[in-house]
Tab-separated table of C-alpha atoms in Angstrom:
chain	number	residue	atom	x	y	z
A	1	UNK	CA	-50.220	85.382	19.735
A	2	UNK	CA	-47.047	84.426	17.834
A	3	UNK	CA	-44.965	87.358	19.399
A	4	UNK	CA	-46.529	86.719	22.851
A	5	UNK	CA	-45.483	82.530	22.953
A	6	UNK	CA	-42.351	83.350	21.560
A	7	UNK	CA	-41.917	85.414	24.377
A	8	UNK	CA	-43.769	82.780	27.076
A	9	UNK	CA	-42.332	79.639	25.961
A	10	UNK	CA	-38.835	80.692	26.676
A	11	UNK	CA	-39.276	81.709	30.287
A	12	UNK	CA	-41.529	78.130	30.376
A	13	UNK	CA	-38.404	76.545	29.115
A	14	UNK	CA	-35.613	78.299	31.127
A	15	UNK	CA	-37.699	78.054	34.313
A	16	UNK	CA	-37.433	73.906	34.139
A	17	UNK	CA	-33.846	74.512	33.566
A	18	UNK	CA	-32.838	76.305	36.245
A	19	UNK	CA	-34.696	74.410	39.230
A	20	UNK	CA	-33.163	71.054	37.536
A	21	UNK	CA	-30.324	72.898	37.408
A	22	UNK	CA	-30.649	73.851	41.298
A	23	UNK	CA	-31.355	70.506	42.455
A	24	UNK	CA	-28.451	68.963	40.846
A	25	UNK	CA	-26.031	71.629	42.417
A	26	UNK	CA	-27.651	70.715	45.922
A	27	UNK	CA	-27.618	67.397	45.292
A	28	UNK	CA	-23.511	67.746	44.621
A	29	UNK	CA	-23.111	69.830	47.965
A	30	UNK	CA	-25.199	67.382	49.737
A	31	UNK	CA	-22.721	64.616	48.250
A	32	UNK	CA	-20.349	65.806	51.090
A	33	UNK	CA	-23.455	65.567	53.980
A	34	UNK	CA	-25.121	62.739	53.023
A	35	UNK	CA	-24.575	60.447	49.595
A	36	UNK	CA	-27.772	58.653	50.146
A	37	UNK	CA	-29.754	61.553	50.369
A	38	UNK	CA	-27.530	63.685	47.513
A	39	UNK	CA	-28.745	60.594	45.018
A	40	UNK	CA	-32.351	61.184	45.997
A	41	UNK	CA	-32.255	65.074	45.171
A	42	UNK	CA	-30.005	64.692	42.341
A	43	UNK	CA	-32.943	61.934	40.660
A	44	UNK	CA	-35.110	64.800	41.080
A	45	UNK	CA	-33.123	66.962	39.347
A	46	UNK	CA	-32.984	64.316	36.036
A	47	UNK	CA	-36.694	64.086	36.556
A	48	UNK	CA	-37.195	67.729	36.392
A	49	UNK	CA	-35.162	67.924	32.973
A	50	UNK	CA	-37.489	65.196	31.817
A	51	UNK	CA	-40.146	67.617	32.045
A	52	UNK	CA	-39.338	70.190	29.659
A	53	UNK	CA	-39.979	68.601	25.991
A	54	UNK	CA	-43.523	67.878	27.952
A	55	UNK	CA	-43.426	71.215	28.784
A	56	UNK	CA	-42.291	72.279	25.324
A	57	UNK	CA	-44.852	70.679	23.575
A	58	UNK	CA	-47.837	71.226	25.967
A	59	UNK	CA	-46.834	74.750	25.178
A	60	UNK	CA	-47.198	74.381	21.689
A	61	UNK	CA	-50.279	72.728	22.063
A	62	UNK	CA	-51.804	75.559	23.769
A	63	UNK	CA	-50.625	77.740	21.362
A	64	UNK	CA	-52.733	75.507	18.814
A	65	UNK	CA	-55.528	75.786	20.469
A	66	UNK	CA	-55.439	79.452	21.157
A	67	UNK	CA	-54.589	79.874	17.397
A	68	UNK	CA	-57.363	77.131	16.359
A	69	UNK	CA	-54.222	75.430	14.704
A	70	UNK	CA	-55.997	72.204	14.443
A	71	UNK	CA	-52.546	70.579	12.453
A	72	UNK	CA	-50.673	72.017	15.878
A	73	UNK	CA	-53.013	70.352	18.038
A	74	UNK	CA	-53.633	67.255	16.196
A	75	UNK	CA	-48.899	66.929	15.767
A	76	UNK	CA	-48.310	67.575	20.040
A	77	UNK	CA	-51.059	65.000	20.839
A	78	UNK	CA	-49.827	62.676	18.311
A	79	UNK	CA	-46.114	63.483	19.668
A	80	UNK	CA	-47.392	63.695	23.328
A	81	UNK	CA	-49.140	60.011	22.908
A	82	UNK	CA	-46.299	58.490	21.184
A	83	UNK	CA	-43.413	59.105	24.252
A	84	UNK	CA	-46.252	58.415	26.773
A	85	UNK	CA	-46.375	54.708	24.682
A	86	UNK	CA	-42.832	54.640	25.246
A	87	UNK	CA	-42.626	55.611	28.763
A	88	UNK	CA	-45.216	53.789	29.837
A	89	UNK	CA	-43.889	50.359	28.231
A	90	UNK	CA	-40.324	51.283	29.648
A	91	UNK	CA	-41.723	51.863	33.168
A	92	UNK	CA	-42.827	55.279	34.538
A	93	UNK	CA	-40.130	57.264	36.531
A	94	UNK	CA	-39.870	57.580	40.244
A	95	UNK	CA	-37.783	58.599	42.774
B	1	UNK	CA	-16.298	60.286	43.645
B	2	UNK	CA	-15.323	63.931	43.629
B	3	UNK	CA	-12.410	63.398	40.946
B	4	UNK	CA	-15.124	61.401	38.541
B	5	UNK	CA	-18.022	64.534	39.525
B	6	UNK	CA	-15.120	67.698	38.826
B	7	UNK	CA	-13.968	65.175	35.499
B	8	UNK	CA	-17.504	65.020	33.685
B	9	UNK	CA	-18.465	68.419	34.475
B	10	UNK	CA	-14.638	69.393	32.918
B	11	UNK	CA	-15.101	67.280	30.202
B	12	UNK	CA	-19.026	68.389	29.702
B	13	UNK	CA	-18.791	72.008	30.114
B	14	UNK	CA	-15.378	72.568	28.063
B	15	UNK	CA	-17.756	70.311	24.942
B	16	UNK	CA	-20.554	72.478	25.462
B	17	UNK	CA	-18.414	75.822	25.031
B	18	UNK	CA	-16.716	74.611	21.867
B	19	UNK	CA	-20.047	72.670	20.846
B	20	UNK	CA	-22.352	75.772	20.526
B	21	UNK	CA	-19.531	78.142	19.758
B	22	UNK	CA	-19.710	76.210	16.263
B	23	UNK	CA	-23.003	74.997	16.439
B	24	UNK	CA	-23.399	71.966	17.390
B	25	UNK	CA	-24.599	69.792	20.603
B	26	UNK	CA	-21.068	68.333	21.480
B	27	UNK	CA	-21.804	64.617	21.542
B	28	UNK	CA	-19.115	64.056	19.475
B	29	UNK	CA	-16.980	65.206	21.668
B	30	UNK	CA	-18.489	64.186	24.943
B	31	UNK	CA	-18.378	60.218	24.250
B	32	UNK	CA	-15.202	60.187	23.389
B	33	UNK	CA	-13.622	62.205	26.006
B	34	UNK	CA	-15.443	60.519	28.970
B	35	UNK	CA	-14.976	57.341	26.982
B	36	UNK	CA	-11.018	58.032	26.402
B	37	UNK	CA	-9.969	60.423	28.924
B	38	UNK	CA	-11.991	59.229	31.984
B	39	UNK	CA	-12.045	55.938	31.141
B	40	UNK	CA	-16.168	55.837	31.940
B	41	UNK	CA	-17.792	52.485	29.662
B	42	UNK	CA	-18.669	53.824	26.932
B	43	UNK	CA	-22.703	53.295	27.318
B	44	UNK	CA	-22.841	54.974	30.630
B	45	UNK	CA	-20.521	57.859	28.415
B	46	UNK	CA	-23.374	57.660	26.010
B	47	UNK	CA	-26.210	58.157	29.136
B	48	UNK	CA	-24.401	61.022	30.227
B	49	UNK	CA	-24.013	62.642	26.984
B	50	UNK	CA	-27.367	62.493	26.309
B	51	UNK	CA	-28.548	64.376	29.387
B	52	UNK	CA	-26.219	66.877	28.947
B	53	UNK	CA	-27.605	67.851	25.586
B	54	UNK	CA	-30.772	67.928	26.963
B	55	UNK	CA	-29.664	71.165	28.729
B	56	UNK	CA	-27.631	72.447	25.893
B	57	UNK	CA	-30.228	72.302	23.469
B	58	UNK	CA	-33.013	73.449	25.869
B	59	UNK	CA	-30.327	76.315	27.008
B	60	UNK	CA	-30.188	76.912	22.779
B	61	UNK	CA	-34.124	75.991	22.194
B	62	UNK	CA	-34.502	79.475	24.702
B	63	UNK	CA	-32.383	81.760	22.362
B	64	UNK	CA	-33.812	80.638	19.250
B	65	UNK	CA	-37.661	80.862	20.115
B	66	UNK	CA	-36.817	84.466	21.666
B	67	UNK	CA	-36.044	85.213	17.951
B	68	UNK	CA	-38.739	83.553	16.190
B	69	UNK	CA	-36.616	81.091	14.449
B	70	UNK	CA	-37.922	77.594	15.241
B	71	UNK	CA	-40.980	76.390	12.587
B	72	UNK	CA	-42.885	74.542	14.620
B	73	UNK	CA	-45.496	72.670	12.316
B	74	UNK	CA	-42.617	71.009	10.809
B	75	UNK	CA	-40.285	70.508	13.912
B	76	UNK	CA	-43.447	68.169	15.659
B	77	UNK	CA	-43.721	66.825	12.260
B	78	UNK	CA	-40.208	65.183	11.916
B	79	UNK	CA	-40.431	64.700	15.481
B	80	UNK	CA	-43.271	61.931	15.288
B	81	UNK	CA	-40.197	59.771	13.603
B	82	UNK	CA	-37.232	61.164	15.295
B	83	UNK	CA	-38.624	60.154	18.661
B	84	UNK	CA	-39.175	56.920	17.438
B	85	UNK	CA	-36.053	56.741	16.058
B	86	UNK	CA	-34.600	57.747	19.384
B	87	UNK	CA	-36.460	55.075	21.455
B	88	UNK	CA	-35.105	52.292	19.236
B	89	UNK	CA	-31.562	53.308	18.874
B	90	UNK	CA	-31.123	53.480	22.895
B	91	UNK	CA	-33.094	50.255	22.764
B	92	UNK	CA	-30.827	49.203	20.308
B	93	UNK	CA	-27.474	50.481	21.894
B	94	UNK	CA	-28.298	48.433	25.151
B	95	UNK	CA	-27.893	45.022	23.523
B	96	UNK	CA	-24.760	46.281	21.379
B	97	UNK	CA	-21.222	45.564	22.807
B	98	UNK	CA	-18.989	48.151	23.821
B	99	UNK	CA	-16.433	47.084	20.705
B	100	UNK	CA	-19.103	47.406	18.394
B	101	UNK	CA	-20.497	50.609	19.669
B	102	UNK	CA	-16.789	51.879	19.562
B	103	UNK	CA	-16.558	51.086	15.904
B	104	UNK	CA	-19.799	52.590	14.808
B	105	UNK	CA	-18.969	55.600	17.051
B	106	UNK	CA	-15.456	56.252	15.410
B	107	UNK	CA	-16.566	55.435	11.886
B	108	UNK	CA	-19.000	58.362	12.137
B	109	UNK	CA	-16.577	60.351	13.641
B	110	UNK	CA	-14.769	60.503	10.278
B	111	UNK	CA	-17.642	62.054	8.459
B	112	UNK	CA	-17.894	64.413	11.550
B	113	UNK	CA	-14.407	65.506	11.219
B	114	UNK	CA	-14.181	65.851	7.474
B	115	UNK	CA	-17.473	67.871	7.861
B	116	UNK	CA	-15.928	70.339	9.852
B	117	UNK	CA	-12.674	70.823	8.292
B	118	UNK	CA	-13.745	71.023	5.004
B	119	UNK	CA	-17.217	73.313	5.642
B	120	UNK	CA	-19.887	72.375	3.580
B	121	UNK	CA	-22.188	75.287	2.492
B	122	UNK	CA	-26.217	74.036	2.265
B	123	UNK	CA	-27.549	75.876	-0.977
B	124	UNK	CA	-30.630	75.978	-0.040
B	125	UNK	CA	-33.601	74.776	-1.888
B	126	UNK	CA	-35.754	77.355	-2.029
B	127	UNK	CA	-39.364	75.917	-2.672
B	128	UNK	CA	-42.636	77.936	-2.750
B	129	UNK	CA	-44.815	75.110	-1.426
B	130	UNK	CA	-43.323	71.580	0.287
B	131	UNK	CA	-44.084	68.775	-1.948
B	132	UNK	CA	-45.595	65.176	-0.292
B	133	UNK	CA	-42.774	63.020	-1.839
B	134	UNK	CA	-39.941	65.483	-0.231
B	135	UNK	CA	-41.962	65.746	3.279
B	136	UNK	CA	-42.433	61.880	3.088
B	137	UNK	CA	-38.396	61.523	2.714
B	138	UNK	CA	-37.927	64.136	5.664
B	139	UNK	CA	-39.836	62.427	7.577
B	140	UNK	CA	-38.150	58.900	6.856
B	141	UNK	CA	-34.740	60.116	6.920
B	142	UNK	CA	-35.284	62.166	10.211
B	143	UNK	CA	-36.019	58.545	11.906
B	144	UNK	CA	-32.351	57.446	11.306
B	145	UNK	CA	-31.277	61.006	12.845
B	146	UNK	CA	-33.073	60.121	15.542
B	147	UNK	CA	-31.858	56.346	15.991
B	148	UNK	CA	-28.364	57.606	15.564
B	149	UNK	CA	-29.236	60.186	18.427
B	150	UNK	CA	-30.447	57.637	20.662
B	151	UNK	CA	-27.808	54.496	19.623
B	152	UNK	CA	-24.029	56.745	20.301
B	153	UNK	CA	-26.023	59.400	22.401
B	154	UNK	CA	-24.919	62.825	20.202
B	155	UNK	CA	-27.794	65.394	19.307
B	156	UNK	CA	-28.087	64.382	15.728
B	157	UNK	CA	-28.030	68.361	14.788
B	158	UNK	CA	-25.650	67.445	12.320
B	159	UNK	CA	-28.233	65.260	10.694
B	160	UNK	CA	-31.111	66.853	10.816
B	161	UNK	CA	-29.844	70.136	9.306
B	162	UNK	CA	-29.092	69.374	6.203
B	163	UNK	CA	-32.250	67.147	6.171
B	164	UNK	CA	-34.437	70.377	6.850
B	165	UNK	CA	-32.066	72.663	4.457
B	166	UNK	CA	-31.511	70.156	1.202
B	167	UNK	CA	-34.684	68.124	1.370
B	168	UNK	CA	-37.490	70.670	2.831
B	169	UNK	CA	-36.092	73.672	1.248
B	170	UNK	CA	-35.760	75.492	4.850
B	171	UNK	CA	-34.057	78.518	5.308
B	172	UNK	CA	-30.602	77.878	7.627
B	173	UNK	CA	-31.253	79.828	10.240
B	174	UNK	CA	-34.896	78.421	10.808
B	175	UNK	CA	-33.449	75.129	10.415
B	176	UNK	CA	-30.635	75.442	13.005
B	177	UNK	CA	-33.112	76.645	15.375
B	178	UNK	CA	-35.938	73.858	14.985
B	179	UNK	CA	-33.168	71.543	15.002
B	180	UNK	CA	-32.212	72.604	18.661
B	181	UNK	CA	-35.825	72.392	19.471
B	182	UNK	CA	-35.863	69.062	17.947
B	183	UNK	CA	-32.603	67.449	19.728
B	184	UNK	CA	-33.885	68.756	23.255
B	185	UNK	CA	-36.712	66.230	22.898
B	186	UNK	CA	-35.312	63.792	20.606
B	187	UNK	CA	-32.348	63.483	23.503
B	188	UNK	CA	-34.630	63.382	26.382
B	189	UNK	CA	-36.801	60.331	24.892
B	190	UNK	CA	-33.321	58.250	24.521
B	191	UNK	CA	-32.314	59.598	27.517
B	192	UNK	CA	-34.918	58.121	29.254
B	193	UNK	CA	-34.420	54.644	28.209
B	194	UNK	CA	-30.691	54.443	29.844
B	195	UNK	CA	-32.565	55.858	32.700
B	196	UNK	CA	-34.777	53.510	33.078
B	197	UNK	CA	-32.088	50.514	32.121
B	198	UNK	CA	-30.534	52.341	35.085
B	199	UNK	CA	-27.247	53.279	32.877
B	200	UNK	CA	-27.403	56.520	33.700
B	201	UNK	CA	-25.447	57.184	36.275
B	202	UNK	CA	-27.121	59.337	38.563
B	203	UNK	CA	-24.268	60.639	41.080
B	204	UNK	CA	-22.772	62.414	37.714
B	205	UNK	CA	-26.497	63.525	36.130
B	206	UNK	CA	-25.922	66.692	37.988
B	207	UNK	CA	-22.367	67.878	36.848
B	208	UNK	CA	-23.553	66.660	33.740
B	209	UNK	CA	-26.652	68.760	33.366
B	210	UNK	CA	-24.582	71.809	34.841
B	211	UNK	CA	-21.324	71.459	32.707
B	212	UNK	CA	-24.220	71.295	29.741
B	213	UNK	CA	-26.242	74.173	30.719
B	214	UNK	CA	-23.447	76.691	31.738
B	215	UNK	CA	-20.937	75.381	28.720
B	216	UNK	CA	-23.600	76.437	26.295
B	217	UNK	CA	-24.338	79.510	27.630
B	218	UNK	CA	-21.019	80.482	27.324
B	219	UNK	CA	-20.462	78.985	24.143
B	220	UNK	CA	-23.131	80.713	22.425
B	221	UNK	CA	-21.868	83.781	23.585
B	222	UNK	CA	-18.014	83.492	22.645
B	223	UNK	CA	-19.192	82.172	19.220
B	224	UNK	CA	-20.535	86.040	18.364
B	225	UNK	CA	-17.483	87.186	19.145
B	226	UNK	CA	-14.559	84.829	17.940
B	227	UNK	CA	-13.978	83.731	14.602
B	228	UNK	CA	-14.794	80.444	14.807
B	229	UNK	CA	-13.328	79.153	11.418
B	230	UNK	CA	-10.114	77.895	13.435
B	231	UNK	CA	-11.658	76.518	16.348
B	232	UNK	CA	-13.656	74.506	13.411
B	233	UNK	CA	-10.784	73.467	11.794
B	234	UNK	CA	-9.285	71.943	15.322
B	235	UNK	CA	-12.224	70.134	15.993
B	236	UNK	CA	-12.184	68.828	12.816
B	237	UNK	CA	-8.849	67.139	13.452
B	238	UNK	CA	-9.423	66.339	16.825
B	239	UNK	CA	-12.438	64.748	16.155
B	240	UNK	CA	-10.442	62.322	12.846
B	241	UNK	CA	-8.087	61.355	16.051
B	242	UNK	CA	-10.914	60.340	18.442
B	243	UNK	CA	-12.027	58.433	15.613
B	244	UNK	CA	-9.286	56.548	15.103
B	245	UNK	CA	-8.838	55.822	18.790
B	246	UNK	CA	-12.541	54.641	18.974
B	247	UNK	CA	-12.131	52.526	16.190
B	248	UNK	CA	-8.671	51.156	17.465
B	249	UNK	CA	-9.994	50.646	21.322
B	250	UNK	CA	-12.913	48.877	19.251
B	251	UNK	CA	-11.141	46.362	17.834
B	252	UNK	CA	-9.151	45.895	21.361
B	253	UNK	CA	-6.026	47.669	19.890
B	254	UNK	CA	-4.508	50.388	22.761
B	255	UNK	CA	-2.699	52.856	22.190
């Protein structure tokens, strides 16, 4: 399983990076069309990098699971519960 | 517009080259360049630098976990603090004035500089089973990595590596690459309280997250390759003269 997420995760990881990476280049070229518009894409594109230490430790909390890793489980929800706390008193995002 | 969008990517990718071709995020040399060279206040600097190393160390997360070096159990356990840590110190950094932030940010520079120019090597403390008492001060110690992180907007790498190597007793390598895994959450949880104070500026998020992603690709490539001991040694220096700049612009001296 080890060999097989450390193989998964990555492409989990890089995946999130390169469509926040795409929106924020469209969101530059768009700059020249339309500003209002370019600020709306390039939000997304933050939003999108938000994603991946969910992503990251979703991931690992699969792997838990699948390993019966109850300490794994038990650390992402913790981790997973304590920024949700945060985000949630801060204000969730939107566009 | 364009000028400010071609400047932070400049500034952001050339960091994130030099950053990860000597291992670390580049915060320290983000702030003060956008800070000092672009003349951008230095908490919207601090917004932007943390969303770039979101990418880098994401980007640097991808290599590491190819290779198996990240130890997970104990990244998510310092994390628990760290993210706390992170939270507060943005929180923190909002209310702070630009002077002060200036001051803190240059005085910290000085350790960062004499860290790199004189290379300290982490003997390792090679322990057959992780005592409670030397977990406990991980964990507590990792919180003020993370508050730093969140309060001048750097990865805190250069924290939490000698944290994992001198108190846990883990092996370099291992604790380079949790580290990375570490900062790319650590930096997104600050992150997203300037985001949400509506610091960030948004219009230069995306050269931001580019110059981040595409600097440390690079820069963890060139690093095989070049001896890095020089390029170490110029940072080093250039990071003692940011310093002294930050702490001069602090206390409203310009030069």
């Amino acid at each position: 399983m080890d060999l097989k997420f450390n193989r998964v995760y990555p492409v989990i990881l890089f995946t999130i990076l390169i469509i926040s990476l795409i929106l924020s280049l469209a969101g530059i070229i768009y700059n020249f069309i339309d500003p209002g518009y370019s600020m709306y894409i390039m939000n997304l594109g933050v939003l999108v990098l938000y994603i991946a230490p969910f992503a990251s430790i979703s991931s690992i909390f699969i792997k838990g699971v699948y390993n019966r890793d109850y300490t794994l489980i038990g650390l992402s929800i913790i981790l997973l519960i304590i920024i949700g706390l945060n985000m949630v008193q801060l204000g969730l995002p939107s566009l | 517009m364009l000028s400010e969008i071609i400047g932070v990517f400049i500034v952001i990718f050339s960091s994130a080259v030099l950053g990860s071709m000597i291992g670390v995020g580049g915060g320290f040399l983000i702030v003060p360049l956008l800070t000092l060279g672009l003349g951008i206040p230095i908490h919207n600097a601090i917004a932007l630098s943390l969303l770039s190393i979101i990418a880098v160390a994401s980007s640097a997360t991808i290599t590491y976990a190819s290779s198996g070096y990240i130890d997970y159990k104990l990244g998510l356990i310092l994390e628990t603090t760290t993210v706390l840590g992170a939270f507060t110190g943005a929180r923190i950094c909002i209310l702070l004035s630009p002077s002060i932030l200036m001051i803190t940010f240059g005085v910290l520079l000085i350790y960062v500089g004499y860290r790199m120019i004189k290379k300290i090597e982490f003997k390792e403390a090679k322990l057959r089973e992780l005592p409670l008492n030397r977990l406990l001060a991980g964990i507590i110690s990792s919180f003020f990595a993370g508050l730093s992180s969140g309060l001048l907007g750097i990865g805190g790498g250069i924290l939490k590596v000698p944290i994992m190597v001198l108190i846990l007793g883990m092996p370099t390598r291992v604790a380079i690459g949790t580290s990375e895994f570490m900062i790319s959450i650590t930096s997104a949880s600050g992150s997203y309280v300037y985001y949400k104070a509506g610091i960030l500026n948004t219009a230069l998020a995306g050269s931001a997250i580019i110059g981040g992603f595409l600097g440390a690709q690079l820069g963890s490539r060139l690093g095989i390759k070049i001896r890095v001991e020089l390029i170490r040694m110029i940072f080093g220096f250039i990071m003692l003269i940011f310093s002294m700049s930050m702490i001069l612009r602090g206390l409203g001296i310009w030069i």
